[in-house]
Amino acid sequence: TTEETDISVSSGAIEEYSFSGNYIEDDSGSDDSGDSSNNSDETEPDETTPPSDDKPEPKQVDAEVDPETGQASAQVDQVEENQQVQVNIPDTEEVESTVEQVSFTSSSSSDSVSVSVSDLGTDRPETVSEDAGTDVYSYQEIDVEGVEDEDITESNVNFKVQKSYLDERDRSPEDVVMKRYNDQNWQE
């Protein structure tokens, strides 16, 4: 399996830039379980019936943010196989989160999934032995429980960076890179 990383940028706000970075597990042997046989005799397909995608509607929840720790957490019940889960991280009066949304799709179902996001600032997690680089805006610790890592087929993190941070370093939005710590290595 190969992982693809993509960063897209939008600069709708004057004070901050929004980014989206995703990781997609590339399984070349995709299972196309659609029935391609046509058992009807010379009948036209019914154009009012939409094509079957076999994917359930995305499940979207808002995380709760602990005002003391800044940790955002959400509980998602009854996640279906191949259902996208979207967890929105709101800003509060006490905490302005770098991460705006975490989403993922799992190849397995789960009765209950918990998602937590902790903004560690420039302090890397204790479980990580090396820094991500010389100019780190923010380390984020994202935990998903109730789904096995190998069952997550796609994940996406929407995050923002203050424009003033980039200006102070003479950087542009195109210079922003999201890295993921996986298998004891930082990956872009």
Tab-separated table of C-alpha atoms in Angstrom:
chain	number	residue	atom	x	y	z
A	1	THR	CA	0.000	0.000	0.000
A	2	THR	CA	1.156	3.482	-0.844
A	3	GLU	CA	0.217	6.647	0.954
A	4	GLU	CA	-0.501	9.840	-0.936
A	5	THR	CA	-0.279	13.214	0.742
A	6	ASP	CA	-2.057	16.268	-0.538
A	7	ILE	CA	-2.128	19.789	0.871
A	8	SER	CA	-4.609	22.309	-0.459
A	9	VAL	CA	-4.776	25.946	0.595
A	10	SER	CA	-7.573	28.476	0.862
A	11	SER	CA	-7.069	32.032	2.024
A	12	GLY	CA	-10.601	33.295	2.500
A	13	ALA	CA	-9.786	34.982	5.823
A	14	ILE	CA	-7.360	37.875	6.038
A	15	GLU	CA	-5.952	36.830	9.421
A	16	GLU	CA	-5.367	33.133	8.765
A	17	TYR	CA	-4.936	30.553	6.035
A	18	SER	CA	-6.858	27.278	6.018
A	19	PHE	CA	-5.228	24.070	4.842
A	20	SER	CA	-6.324	20.524	4.234
A	21	GLY	CA	-3.975	17.556	4.276
A	22	ASN	CA	-4.980	13.984	3.655
A	23	TYR	CA	-3.587	10.493	3.609
A	24	ILE	CA	-5.118	7.888	1.361
A	25	GLU	CA	-4.290	4.217	1.513
A	26	ASP	CA	-3.878	3.139	-2.100
A	27	ASP	CA	-5.108	-0.420	-2.550
A	28	SER	CA	-4.521	-1.259	-6.191
A	29	GLY	CA	-6.725	-4.317	-5.935
A	30	SER	CA	-9.911	-2.385	-5.348
A	31	ASP	CA	-13.027	-4.431	-4.786
A	32	ASP	CA	-15.582	-3.327	-7.349
A	33	SER	CA	-18.596	-5.152	-6.029
A	34	GLY	CA	-21.024	-3.458	-8.399
A	35	ASP	CA	-23.069	-5.905	-10.453
A	36	SER	CA	-22.209	-5.279	-14.086
A	37	SER	CA	-24.527	-7.933	-15.462
A	38	ASN	CA	-27.732	-6.822	-17.121
A	39	ASN	CA	-30.500	-9.353	-16.612
A	40	SER	CA	-33.224	-7.347	-18.315
A	41	ASP	CA	-34.164	-7.935	-21.919
A	42	GLU	CA	-33.616	-4.737	-23.940
A	43	THR	CA	-35.042	-2.422	-21.264
A	44	GLU	CA	-33.616	1.040	-20.788
A	45	PRO	CA	-32.036	1.810	-17.394
A	46	ASP	CA	-34.244	3.733	-15.008
A	47	GLU	CA	-32.784	7.254	-15.029
A	48	THR	CA	-34.654	8.263	-11.871
A	49	THR	CA	-32.742	5.754	-9.742
A	50	PRO	CA	-29.331	7.122	-8.754
A	51	PRO	CA	-26.367	4.811	-9.177
A	52	SER	CA	-25.585	2.774	-6.071
A	53	ASP	CA	-22.421	3.987	-4.367
A	54	ASP	CA	-22.685	1.502	-1.468
A	55	LYS	CA	-21.287	4.174	0.846
A	56	PRO	CA	-23.376	5.344	3.763
A	57	GLU	CA	-23.927	9.055	4.292
A	58	PRO	CA	-21.056	10.758	6.156
A	59	LYS	CA	-21.508	11.067	9.910
A	60	GLN	CA	-20.673	14.531	11.211
A	61	VAL	CA	-20.231	15.439	14.901
A	62	ASP	CA	-18.967	18.452	16.819
A	63	ALA	CA	-16.227	17.851	19.353
A	64	GLU	CA	-16.353	19.268	22.839
A	65	VAL	CA	-13.327	21.309	23.896
A	66	ASP	CA	-12.037	21.150	27.458
A	67	PRO	CA	-11.418	24.811	28.408
A	68	GLU	CA	-8.572	23.896	30.796
A	69	THR	CA	-6.554	21.508	28.621
A	70	GLY	CA	-7.726	22.596	25.168
A	71	GLN	CA	-8.241	18.949	24.209
A	72	ALA	CA	-11.105	18.370	21.801
A	73	SER	CA	-12.943	15.058	22.005
A	74	ALA	CA	-15.932	13.427	20.385
A	75	GLN	CA	-17.756	10.135	20.650
A	76	VAL	CA	-19.245	8.695	17.462
A	77	ASP	CA	-21.705	5.823	17.775
A	78	GLN	CA	-22.647	3.231	15.161
A	79	VAL	CA	-20.037	3.835	12.474
A	80	GLU	CA	-20.827	1.762	9.397
A	81	GLU	CA	-18.350	0.076	7.074
A	82	ASN	CA	-16.956	2.615	4.536
A	83	GLN	CA	-18.723	5.513	6.257
A	84	GLN	CA	-16.833	8.785	6.447
A	85	VAL	CA	-16.686	10.290	9.933
A	86	GLN	CA	-16.189	14.060	10.211
A	87	VAL	CA	-15.320	15.579	13.592
A	88	ASN	CA	-15.504	19.381	13.705
A	89	ILE	CA	-13.272	21.147	16.224
A	90	PRO	CA	-14.819	24.484	17.259
A	91	ASP	CA	-12.925	27.479	18.579
A	92	THR	CA	-14.064	28.577	22.025
A	93	GLU	CA	-13.555	31.727	24.049
A	94	GLU	CA	-10.746	29.977	25.946
A	95	VAL	CA	-9.181	27.924	23.150
A	96	GLU	CA	-8.492	28.613	19.489
A	97	SER	CA	-7.711	25.290	17.861
A	98	THR	CA	-5.273	24.883	14.970
A	99	VAL	CA	-7.197	21.816	13.747
A	100	GLU	CA	-10.636	22.633	12.351
A	101	GLN	CA	-11.765	19.141	11.333
A	102	VAL	CA	-10.570	15.537	11.414
A	103	SER	CA	-12.236	13.065	9.079
A	104	PHE	CA	-11.620	9.437	8.227
A	105	THR	CA	-13.175	6.463	6.497
A	106	SER	CA	-12.922	2.973	7.921
A	107	SER	CA	-13.237	-0.305	6.049
A	108	SER	CA	-14.862	-1.855	9.137
A	109	SER	CA	-17.867	-0.954	11.251
A	110	SER	CA	-17.712	-0.013	14.919
A	111	ASP	CA	-20.261	0.422	17.697
A	112	SER	CA	-18.325	3.339	19.153
A	113	VAL	CA	-15.375	5.464	18.024
A	114	SER	CA	-13.713	8.167	20.079
A	115	VAL	CA	-11.616	10.943	18.551
A	116	SER	CA	-9.391	13.300	20.505
A	117	VAL	CA	-7.220	16.163	19.291
A	118	SER	CA	-4.608	17.822	21.505
A	119	ASP	CA	-2.741	20.925	20.386
A	120	LEU	CA	0.751	20.605	21.882
A	121	GLY	CA	2.042	23.897	20.522
A	122	THR	CA	5.733	23.608	19.693
A	123	ASP	CA	6.273	20.779	22.216
A	124	ARG	CA	6.478	17.514	20.324
A	125	PRO	CA	4.738	14.481	21.826
A	126	GLU	CA	6.782	12.503	24.368
A	127	THR	CA	6.409	9.366	22.244
A	128	VAL	CA	8.183	11.035	19.290
A	129	SER	CA	11.983	10.980	19.383
A	130	GLU	CA	12.791	13.669	16.795
A	131	ASP	CA	11.444	17.073	15.793
A	132	ALA	CA	9.416	17.394	12.607
A	133	GLY	CA	11.676	20.185	11.354
A	134	THR	CA	13.194	23.500	12.303
A	135	ASP	CA	10.088	25.681	11.966
A	136	VAL	CA	7.114	23.884	13.526
A	137	TYR	CA	3.892	25.874	13.841
A	138	SER	CA	2.139	23.326	16.026
A	139	TYR	CA	2.270	19.655	16.947
A	140	GLN	CA	-1.125	17.963	17.049
A	141	GLU	CA	-1.771	14.655	18.742
A	142	ILE	CA	-4.769	12.987	17.105
A	143	ASP	CA	-6.070	9.746	18.593
A	144	VAL	CA	-8.811	7.597	17.102
A	145	GLU	CA	-9.975	4.658	19.219
A	146	GLY	CA	-12.516	2.015	18.283
A	147	VAL	CA	-11.112	1.548	14.768
A	148	GLU	CA	-7.905	-0.297	13.920
A	149	ASP	CA	-5.245	1.786	12.136
A	150	GLU	CA	-5.091	-0.674	9.250
A	151	ASP	CA	-8.864	-0.267	8.701
A	152	ILE	CA	-8.614	3.484	8.109
A	153	THR	CA	-8.584	3.835	4.331
A	154	GLU	CA	-8.604	7.635	4.149
A	155	SER	CA	-8.031	10.417	6.626
A	156	ASN	CA	-8.052	14.178	6.359
A	157	VAL	CA	-7.052	17.006	8.688
A	158	ASN	CA	-8.238	20.570	8.066
A	159	PHE	CA	-6.083	23.083	9.922
A	160	LYS	CA	-5.263	26.772	9.962
A	161	VAL	CA	-2.134	28.875	10.316
A	162	GLN	CA	-2.134	32.522	11.349
A	163	LYS	CA	-1.095	34.857	8.542
A	164	SER	CA	1.086	36.816	10.991
A	165	TYR	CA	3.097	33.647	11.708
A	166	LEU	CA	3.942	33.254	8.018
A	167	ASP	CA	4.600	36.987	7.548
A	168	GLU	CA	7.056	37.072	10.484
A	169	ARG	CA	9.048	34.270	8.827
A	170	ASP	CA	8.769	35.664	5.294
A	171	ARG	CA	6.847	32.535	4.259
A	172	SER	CA	3.861	31.994	1.997
A	173	PRO	CA	0.987	29.509	2.268
A	174	GLU	CA	2.711	27.357	-0.348
A	175	ASP	CA	5.547	26.779	2.157
A	176	VAL	CA	3.240	25.102	4.689
A	177	VAL	CA	3.662	21.343	4.949
A	178	MET	CA	1.719	18.878	7.051
A	179	LYS	CA	3.787	15.964	8.331
A	180	ARG	CA	2.609	12.727	9.866
A	181	TYR	CA	4.659	10.682	12.298
A	182	ASN	CA	4.286	7.055	11.244
A	183	ASP	CA	6.546	4.014	11.642
A	184	GLN	CA	9.134	6.059	13.602
A	185	ASN	CA	9.501	8.598	10.748
A	186	TRP	CA	8.086	11.974	9.750
A	187	GLN	CA	6.289	11.757	6.389
A	188	GLU	CA	5.092	14.650	4.220
